[in-house]
Amino acid sequence: MRQAGRYMPEYRAIRERHGFLALCTNPELAAEVTVTAVKRLGVDAAIIFADILLPLIPMNVGLSYEAGDGPAIARPIRTGADLDSLAPVDAAASLGFVSDSIRLVRRELPACPIIGFAGAPFTLASYLIEGGASRDFRYTKSLMYREPAAWDRLMTALARITADYLAMQAAAGADLIQLFDSWVGALAPADYRRFVMPHTRAALASIKGRVPAIHFGTGTAGLIEAMREAGGDIIGLDWRVDLRDAWDRLGPEVGIQGNLDPMVLLADRDELRRQVRAILDRAGGRPGHIFNLGHGILPQTPVDNVIAMVEMVHEMSRR
Ligand code: CP3
């Protein structure tokens, strides 16, 4: 969850010299950023430095990252007619720099599990359609409800790209993959099943049996059963749901990743310790728990608190 990011002075130093997309598309730099975070934090896995929106580069919609504002898309897709202007994407041909980053990280960290990742069709569609971040997803839902055939065409295309992109990362040596459906919690459960689940399922089915998959979203307390049906060996949770309740609902066959509120990293050590312990208690030593934050680290987070959290998890889970 932004393991390598603006809260780290080493990252900020590199970012002073390179734009965000330049960093993501340069394998040497992306690998360096990935490896530096792993070494500094002492975490048990490396998430490759990239972004879920990189597949939008070859779509030619004018993706950029404005300082502090997050991603922006110059030519968003608002109607079925706009869809015709989308350039087709060949993941292996246009996103091969991510494979190169994975190979370089593998060379630097031979024994460290590497997590590849991609955005899920709904979350990718929301950026493509809104043109950036959104509170209400009004353009996304308008297209979904008003032009269901166009929606289906877009989601089918995004699922294909996601599947190819994940397969490419597994082939390059990613040990597991994480599918980010960060904003899917904006949907009613019935709409998730009708408009999203078939496409997420298609993306995850294509990687099944190759590498394990983590299926993550936020605000998903009403959706986790449906997300589980869509696929994934591990369900990633944010902090808005109780970890044990969620696991009871999903059953012992699935793994769980989560779910500390990243804001707890702004608290003092006693509170941090209490909260880390509470999550491990909720997991109750069951096999298949991956301790993680429930979402991305804030740029204002002290690095020392992140390092302390990793040490606490290691210490408490050894017992
Ligand atoms: O965790 C990691 O270290 C791996 C790298 C990673 C990034 N983005 C780097 C990044 C991962 C896994 C992502 C995923 C991602 N990107 C998601 C899914 C996870 C989530 O947060 O919900 C989403 C929705 C995006 C799209 C995106 N990229 C947003 C919304 C932003 C702005 C975020 C912010 O903090 O303002 C980005 C930019 C981004 N992606 C940064 C980083 C390190 C900050 C860019 C910078 O250096 O200016």
Short mmCIF file of C-alpha atoms and ligand atoms in Angstrom, two decimals:
data_model
loop_
_atom_site.label_atom_id
_atom_site.label_comp_id
_atom_site.label_asym_id
_atom_site.label_seq_id
_atom_site.Cartn_x
_atom_site.Cartn_y
_atom_site.Cartn_z
CA MET A 1 0.00 0.00 0.00
CA ARG A 2 2.46 2.62 -1.29
CA GLN A 3 5.25 0.74 0.41
CA ALA A 4 7.57 2.93 -1.66
CA GLY A 5 6.19 6.44 -1.70
CA ARG A 6 6.34 10.06 -0.72
CA TYR A 7 6.59 9.39 3.03
CA MET A 8 10.15 8.13 2.37
CA PRO A 9 12.98 10.66 2.03
CA GLU A 10 14.84 8.31 -0.35
CA TYR A 11 11.80 8.27 -2.64
CA ARG A 12 11.32 12.04 -2.50
CA ALA A 13 14.97 12.52 -3.44
CA ILE A 14 14.55 10.40 -6.58
CA ARG A 15 11.22 12.11 -7.38
CA GLU A 16 12.92 15.51 -7.35
CA ARG A 17 14.85 14.41 -10.41
CA HIS A 18 12.21 12.30 -12.22
CA GLY A 19 8.50 12.57 -12.96
CA PHE A 20 6.24 9.86 -11.58
CA LEU A 21 5.59 8.19 -14.95
CA ALA A 22 9.27 8.45 -15.86
CA LEU A 23 10.04 6.61 -12.64
CA CYS A 24 7.46 3.87 -13.26
CA THR A 25 8.60 3.29 -16.84
CA ASN A 26 12.34 3.16 -16.05
CA PRO A 27 13.09 -0.38 -14.79
CA GLU A 28 16.37 0.53 -13.08
CA LEU A 29 14.77 3.34 -11.10
CA ALA A 30 11.55 1.45 -10.37
CA ALA A 31 13.58 -1.51 -9.09
CA GLU A 32 15.76 0.76 -6.98
CA VAL A 33 12.72 2.39 -5.37
CA THR A 34 11.13 -1.03 -4.73
CA VAL A 35 14.27 -2.54 -3.20
CA THR A 36 15.09 0.52 -1.06
CA ALA A 37 11.66 0.36 0.59
CA VAL A 38 11.96 -3.36 1.33
CA LYS A 39 15.40 -2.99 2.87
CA ARG A 40 14.51 0.07 4.89
CA LEU A 41 11.23 -1.31 6.26
CA GLY A 42 12.14 -4.96 6.74
CA VAL A 43 8.86 -6.16 5.18
CA ASP A 44 8.38 -9.75 4.03
CA ALA A 45 7.49 -9.03 0.41
CA ALA A 46 8.26 -6.49 -2.30
CA ILE A 47 5.40 -4.86 -4.17
CA ILE A 48 6.77 -3.78 -7.49
CA PHE A 49 6.91 -0.01 -7.99
CA ALA A 50 4.36 0.84 -10.68
CA ASP A 51 0.79 2.15 -10.79
CA ILE A 52 -2.58 0.63 -11.60
CA LEU A 53 -3.13 3.25 -14.30
CA LEU A 54 -0.07 2.39 -16.42
CA PRO A 55 -2.20 0.38 -18.90
CA LEU A 56 -3.93 3.65 -19.75
CA ILE A 57 -0.68 4.98 -21.29
CA PRO A 58 -1.01 2.90 -24.48
CA MET A 59 -4.76 3.68 -24.60
CA ASN A 60 -3.69 7.18 -25.46
CA VAL A 61 -6.15 9.03 -23.20
CA GLY A 62 -3.61 11.58 -21.96
CA LEU A 63 -2.67 10.17 -18.54
CA SER A 64 -0.62 12.47 -16.30
CA TYR A 65 0.09 12.88 -12.60
CA GLU A 66 -0.20 16.42 -11.34
CA ALA A 67 1.83 17.23 -8.23
CA GLY A 68 -0.36 16.53 -5.22
CA ASP A 69 -3.59 16.01 -7.18
CA GLY A 70 -3.16 12.40 -8.18
CA PRO A 71 -3.81 11.09 -11.68
CA ALA A 72 -5.59 13.04 -14.42
CA ILE A 73 -6.91 11.85 -17.78
CA ALA A 74 -7.08 14.52 -20.47
CA ARG A 75 -9.56 12.69 -22.72
CA PRO A 76 -11.97 10.72 -20.51
CA ILE A 77 -14.47 8.21 -21.90
CA ARG A 78 -17.97 9.51 -21.22
CA THR A 79 -20.17 7.78 -23.80
CA GLY A 80 -20.29 4.67 -25.91
CA ALA A 81 -19.18 6.80 -28.86
CA ASP A 82 -15.99 7.80 -27.01
CA LEU A 83 -15.09 4.13 -26.74
CA ASP A 84 -14.32 3.93 -30.44
CA SER A 85 -11.39 6.29 -30.00
CA LEU A 86 -9.61 4.01 -27.48
CA ALA A 87 -6.40 2.55 -28.83
CA PRO A 88 -6.13 -1.25 -28.38
CA VAL A 89 -3.54 -2.38 -25.84
CA ASP A 90 -0.95 -5.12 -26.21
CA ALA A 91 0.26 -5.45 -22.60
CA ALA A 92 3.43 -7.36 -23.38
CA ALA A 93 4.46 -4.91 -26.11
CA SER A 94 3.64 -1.66 -24.31
CA LEU A 95 4.13 -2.48 -20.61
CA GLY A 96 7.25 -4.65 -20.82
CA PHE A 97 9.13 -2.21 -18.59
CA VAL A 98 7.22 -3.69 -15.61
CA SER A 99 8.56 -7.15 -16.50
CA ASP A 100 12.05 -5.69 -16.59
CA SER A 101 11.52 -4.09 -13.17
CA ILE A 102 10.41 -7.44 -11.76
CA ARG A 103 13.51 -9.18 -13.14
CA LEU A 104 15.79 -6.51 -11.66
CA VAL A 105 14.11 -6.74 -8.23
CA ARG A 106 14.47 -10.52 -8.36
CA ARG A 107 18.19 -10.15 -8.98
CA GLU A 108 18.58 -7.76 -6.02
CA LEU A 109 16.30 -9.68 -3.65
CA PRO A 110 16.56 -13.34 -4.68
CA ALA A 111 14.72 -14.68 -1.62
CA CYS A 112 12.01 -12.02 -1.28
CA PRO A 113 8.51 -12.72 -2.60
CA ILE A 114 7.57 -10.23 -5.32
CA ILE A 115 4.00 -8.98 -5.63
CA GLY A 116 2.86 -7.92 -9.09
CA PHE A 117 -0.39 -6.00 -9.38
CA ALA A 118 -3.03 -4.47 -11.60
CA GLY A 119 -6.18 -2.42 -11.28
CA ALA A 120 -9.48 -4.28 -11.50
CA PRO A 121 -11.79 -3.41 -14.41
CA PHE A 122 -14.20 -1.29 -12.32
CA THR A 123 -11.52 0.85 -10.68
CA LEU A 124 -9.72 1.33 -14.01
CA ALA A 125 -13.02 2.24 -15.68
CA SER A 126 -13.74 4.78 -12.95
CA TYR A 127 -10.51 6.67 -13.70
CA LEU A 128 -10.99 6.41 -17.46
CA ILE A 129 -14.54 7.75 -17.24
CA GLU A 130 -14.27 10.31 -14.43
CA GLY A 131 -10.90 11.58 -15.68
CA GLY A 132 -9.41 11.33 -12.19
CA ALA A 133 -10.46 10.74 -8.60
CA SER A 134 -14.16 10.99 -7.76
CA ARG A 135 -16.39 11.12 -4.70
CA ASP A 136 -19.66 10.05 -6.28
CA PHE A 137 -18.62 8.20 -9.49
CA ARG A 138 -21.39 9.99 -11.28
CA TYR A 139 -20.05 9.65 -14.84
CA THR A 140 -19.06 6.04 -14.23
CA LYS A 141 -22.48 5.08 -12.93
CA SER A 142 -24.23 7.12 -15.64
CA LEU A 143 -22.49 5.11 -18.35
CA MET A 144 -23.16 1.87 -16.46
CA TYR A 145 -26.91 2.51 -16.08
CA ARG A 146 -27.60 4.44 -19.29
CA GLU A 147 -25.48 2.53 -21.77
CA PRO A 148 -25.10 -1.00 -20.40
CA ALA A 149 -23.91 -2.39 -23.74
CA ALA A 150 -21.11 0.19 -23.98
CA TRP A 151 -20.27 -0.44 -20.30
CA ASP A 152 -20.00 -4.14 -21.03
CA ARG A 153 -17.76 -3.51 -24.01
CA LEU A 154 -15.44 -1.28 -21.97
CA MET A 155 -15.30 -3.68 -19.01
CA THR A 156 -14.65 -6.64 -21.33
CA ALA A 157 -11.73 -4.79 -22.88
CA LEU A 158 -10.34 -3.77 -19.47
CA ALA A 159 -10.63 -7.34 -18.15
CA ARG A 160 -8.67 -8.60 -21.15
CA ILE A 161 -5.92 -6.01 -20.65
CA THR A 162 -5.76 -6.73 -16.91
CA ALA A 163 -5.52 -10.48 -17.52
CA ASP A 164 -2.70 -10.04 -20.05
CA TYR A 165 -0.87 -7.59 -17.81
CA LEU A 166 -1.05 -9.93 -14.80
CA ALA A 167 0.04 -12.92 -16.88
CA MET A 168 2.99 -10.90 -18.14
CA GLN A 169 4.05 -10.10 -14.55
CA ALA A 170 3.72 -13.73 -13.46
CA ALA A 171 5.83 -14.80 -16.44
CA ALA A 172 8.49 -12.25 -15.45
CA GLY A 173 8.73 -13.79 -11.97
CA ALA A 174 6.08 -12.21 -9.75
CA ASP A 175 5.35 -14.77 -7.00
CA LEU A 176 1.82 -13.53 -6.42
CA ILE A 177 -0.40 -10.81 -7.78
CA GLN A 178 -2.77 -8.31 -6.21
CA LEU A 179 -5.83 -7.03 -7.99
CA PHE A 180 -6.80 -3.55 -6.76
CA ASP A 181 -10.50 -2.78 -6.97
CA SER A 182 -9.99 0.20 -4.71
CA TRP A 183 -13.26 2.02 -5.38
CA VAL A 184 -15.65 -0.91 -5.85
CA GLY A 185 -17.18 -0.19 -2.43
CA ALA A 186 -19.13 2.60 -4.14
CA LEU A 187 -21.50 0.00 -5.63
CA ALA A 188 -24.67 -1.64 -4.38
CA PRO A 189 -24.13 -5.40 -4.01
CA ALA A 190 -26.66 -6.21 -6.73
CA ASP A 191 -24.99 -3.79 -9.13
CA TYR A 192 -21.59 -5.28 -8.32
CA ARG A 193 -22.89 -8.70 -9.28
CA ARG A 194 -24.54 -7.47 -12.45
CA PHE A 195 -22.08 -4.93 -13.84
CA VAL A 196 -18.69 -5.84 -12.38
CA MET A 197 -18.37 -9.40 -11.11
CA PRO A 198 -18.30 -11.16 -14.52
CA HIS A 199 -15.41 -8.97 -15.64
CA THR A 200 -13.38 -9.25 -12.45
CA ARG A 201 -13.98 -12.99 -12.58
CA ALA A 202 -12.65 -13.14 -16.14
CA ALA A 203 -9.51 -11.21 -15.15
CA LEU A 204 -8.82 -13.44 -12.14
CA ALA A 205 -9.73 -16.71 -13.86
CA SER A 206 -7.02 -16.16 -16.43
CA ILE A 207 -4.29 -16.16 -13.77
CA LYS A 208 -5.75 -18.97 -11.64
CA GLY A 209 -3.39 -21.86 -11.04
CA ARG A 210 -0.36 -19.82 -12.10
CA VAL A 211 0.28 -17.64 -9.04
CA PRO A 212 -1.85 -16.89 -5.96
CA ALA A 213 -4.04 -13.79 -6.22
CA ILE A 214 -5.04 -11.20 -3.62
CA HIS A 215 -8.35 -9.48 -4.38
CA PHE A 216 -8.52 -6.11 -2.63
CA GLY A 217 -11.04 -3.30 -2.31
CA THR A 218 -12.04 -0.61 0.17
CA GLY A 219 -15.46 -0.03 1.73
CA THR A 220 -16.34 -3.61 0.85
CA ALA A 221 -18.14 -4.75 4.03
CA GLY A 222 -21.26 -5.41 1.91
CA LEU A 223 -19.38 -7.01 -0.97
CA ILE A 224 -16.80 -9.46 0.34
CA GLU A 225 -18.83 -12.60 -0.38
CA ALA A 226 -19.39 -11.46 -3.95
CA MET A 227 -15.72 -10.52 -4.32
CA ARG A 228 -14.78 -13.96 -3.09
CA GLU A 229 -17.09 -15.49 -5.69
CA ALA A 230 -15.43 -13.36 -8.35
CA GLY A 231 -12.09 -14.90 -7.43
CA GLY A 232 -8.86 -14.60 -5.51
CA ASP A 233 -7.09 -16.90 -3.07
CA ILE A 234 -6.81 -14.07 -0.55
CA ILE A 235 -9.24 -11.25 0.13
CA GLY A 236 -7.68 -7.89 1.03
CA LEU A 237 -9.65 -5.84 3.57
CA ASP A 238 -9.62 -2.24 4.68
CA TRP A 239 -10.12 -1.31 8.36
CA ARG A 240 -13.85 -0.61 8.10
CA VAL A 241 -14.62 -4.29 8.55
CA ASP A 242 -13.71 -6.49 11.51
CA LEU A 243 -11.13 -8.99 10.33
CA ARG A 244 -12.52 -11.97 12.23
CA ASP A 245 -16.12 -11.29 11.23
CA ALA A 246 -15.04 -11.03 7.60
CA TRP A 247 -13.07 -14.27 7.82
CA ASP A 248 -16.01 -16.07 9.45
CA ARG A 249 -18.23 -14.88 6.62
CA LEU A 250 -15.80 -16.05 3.94
CA GLY A 251 -14.80 -19.37 5.45
CA PRO A 252 -11.42 -20.93 6.27
CA GLU A 253 -10.50 -21.80 2.69
CA VAL A 254 -9.63 -18.21 1.82
CA GLY A 255 -6.65 -16.19 3.05
CA ILE A 256 -7.08 -12.70 4.49
CA GLN A 257 -4.86 -9.66 4.00
CA GLY A 258 -5.24 -6.65 6.26
CA ASN A 259 -6.29 -4.49 7.85
CA LEU A 260 -4.70 -1.71 9.92
CA ASP A 261 -6.00 1.82 9.35
CA PRO A 262 -2.94 3.60 7.88
CA MET A 263 -3.79 6.62 10.07
CA VAL A 264 -2.77 4.56 13.11
CA LEU A 265 0.78 5.12 11.85
CA LEU A 266 0.29 8.72 13.01
CA ALA A 267 -0.37 7.59 16.60
CA ASP A 268 2.18 7.02 19.37
CA ARG A 269 3.92 3.69 19.84
CA ASP A 270 1.60 2.46 22.60
CA GLU A 271 -1.48 2.99 20.48
CA LEU A 272 0.25 1.50 17.43
CA ARG A 273 1.21 -1.57 19.46
CA ARG A 274 -2.36 -1.95 20.76
CA GLN A 275 -3.81 -1.76 17.27
CA VAL A 276 -1.30 -4.16 15.72
CA ARG A 277 -1.98 -6.64 18.50
CA ALA A 278 -5.75 -6.27 18.03
CA ILE A 279 -5.47 -7.24 14.38
CA LEU A 280 -3.26 -10.25 15.11
CA ASP A 281 -5.74 -11.25 17.84
CA ARG A 282 -8.62 -11.02 15.37
CA ALA A 283 -6.65 -13.23 12.96
CA GLY A 284 -6.17 -15.60 15.91
CA GLY A 285 -3.12 -17.36 14.50
CA ARG A 286 -5.13 -18.85 11.65
CA PRO A 287 -2.98 -19.85 8.68
CA GLY A 288 -3.33 -17.56 5.68
CA HIS A 289 -3.26 -14.17 7.34
CA ILE A 290 -1.08 -11.53 5.65
CA PHE A 291 -0.70 -8.51 7.91
CA ASN A 292 -1.11 -5.31 5.92
CA LEU A 293 -2.46 -1.79 6.00
CA GLY A 294 -6.06 -1.36 4.91
CA HIS A 295 -5.06 1.22 2.29
CA GLY A 296 -2.17 3.48 1.22
CA ILE A 297 0.35 5.14 3.53
CA LEU A 298 -0.13 8.91 3.83
CA PRO A 299 2.84 11.04 2.69
CA GLN A 300 2.90 12.63 6.19
CA THR A 301 3.63 9.29 7.90
CA PRO A 302 6.90 9.05 9.86
CA VAL A 303 9.04 6.27 8.35
CA ASP A 304 10.14 5.19 11.83
CA ASN A 305 6.56 4.35 12.72
CA VAL A 306 6.30 2.07 9.69
CA ILE A 307 9.55 0.34 10.63
CA ALA A 308 8.31 -0.03 14.22
CA MET A 309 5.04 -1.52 12.98
CA VAL A 310 6.88 -4.14 10.91
CA GLU A 311 9.01 -5.06 13.93
CA MET A 312 5.91 -5.36 16.11
CA VAL A 313 4.21 -7.67 13.64
CA HIS A 314 7.29 -9.87 13.45
CA GLU A 315 7.74 -9.96 17.21
CA MET A 316 4.10 -10.62 18.07
CA SER A 317 3.50 -13.22 15.39
CA ARG A 318 6.58 -15.25 16.34
CA ARG A 319 4.98 -16.08 19.64
O1 CP3 B 1 2.65 0.14 -2.87
C1 CP3 B 1 3.65 0.33 -3.59
O2 CP3 B 1 4.75 0.74 -3.16
C2 CP3 B 1 3.57 -0.03 -5.04
C3 CP3 B 1 3.29 1.05 -5.90
C4 CP3 B 1 1.88 1.52 -6.07
C5 CP3 B 1 1.58 2.86 -6.41
N1 CP3 B 1 0.28 2.93 -6.72
C6 CP3 B 1 2.58 3.94 -6.46
C7 CP3 B 1 2.11 5.33 -6.43
C8 CP3 B 1 0.67 0.81 -6.07
C9 CP3 B 1 0.39 -0.61 -5.68
C10 CP3 B 1 -0.32 1.72 -6.51
C11 CP3 B 1 -1.72 1.32 -6.73
C12 CP3 B 1 -2.69 2.35 -7.07
N2 CP3 B 1 -2.54 3.48 -7.83
C13 CP3 B 1 -4.05 2.26 -6.70
C14 CP3 B 1 -4.66 1.11 -5.96
C15 CP3 B 1 -4.37 1.23 -4.51
C16 CP3 B 1 -5.07 2.37 -3.88
O3 CP3 B 1 -4.38 3.27 -3.42
O4 CP3 B 1 -6.31 2.33 -3.83
C17 CP3 B 1 -4.70 3.40 -7.21
C18 CP3 B 1 -6.16 3.76 -7.03
C19 CP3 B 1 -3.74 4.15 -7.92
C20 CP3 B 1 -3.94 5.42 -8.68
C21 CP3 B 1 -3.13 6.47 -8.10
N3 CP3 B 1 -1.79 6.63 -8.31
C22 CP3 B 1 -3.57 7.51 -7.22
C23 CP3 B 1 -4.98 7.68 -6.71
C24 CP3 B 1 -2.44 8.30 -6.93
C25 CP3 B 1 -2.37 9.53 -6.11
C26 CP3 B 1 -2.12 9.02 -4.73
C27 CP3 B 1 -1.68 10.04 -3.75
O5 CP3 B 1 -1.16 9.59 -2.72
O6 CP3 B 1 -1.84 11.25 -3.99
C28 CP3 B 1 -1.33 7.70 -7.58
C29 CP3 B 1 0.06 8.16 -7.53
C30 CP3 B 1 1.02 7.22 -6.90
N4 CP3 B 1 1.06 5.86 -7.12
C31 CP3 B 1 2.08 7.58 -6.03
C32 CP3 B 1 2.77 6.40 -5.76
C33 CP3 B 1 4.03 6.26 -4.95
C34 CP3 B 1 2.44 8.98 -5.59
C35 CP3 B 1 2.99 9.65 -6.81
C36 CP3 B 1 4.08 10.66 -6.59
O7 CP3 B 1 5.22 10.29 -6.32
O8 CP3 B 1 3.78 11.86 -6.77
#
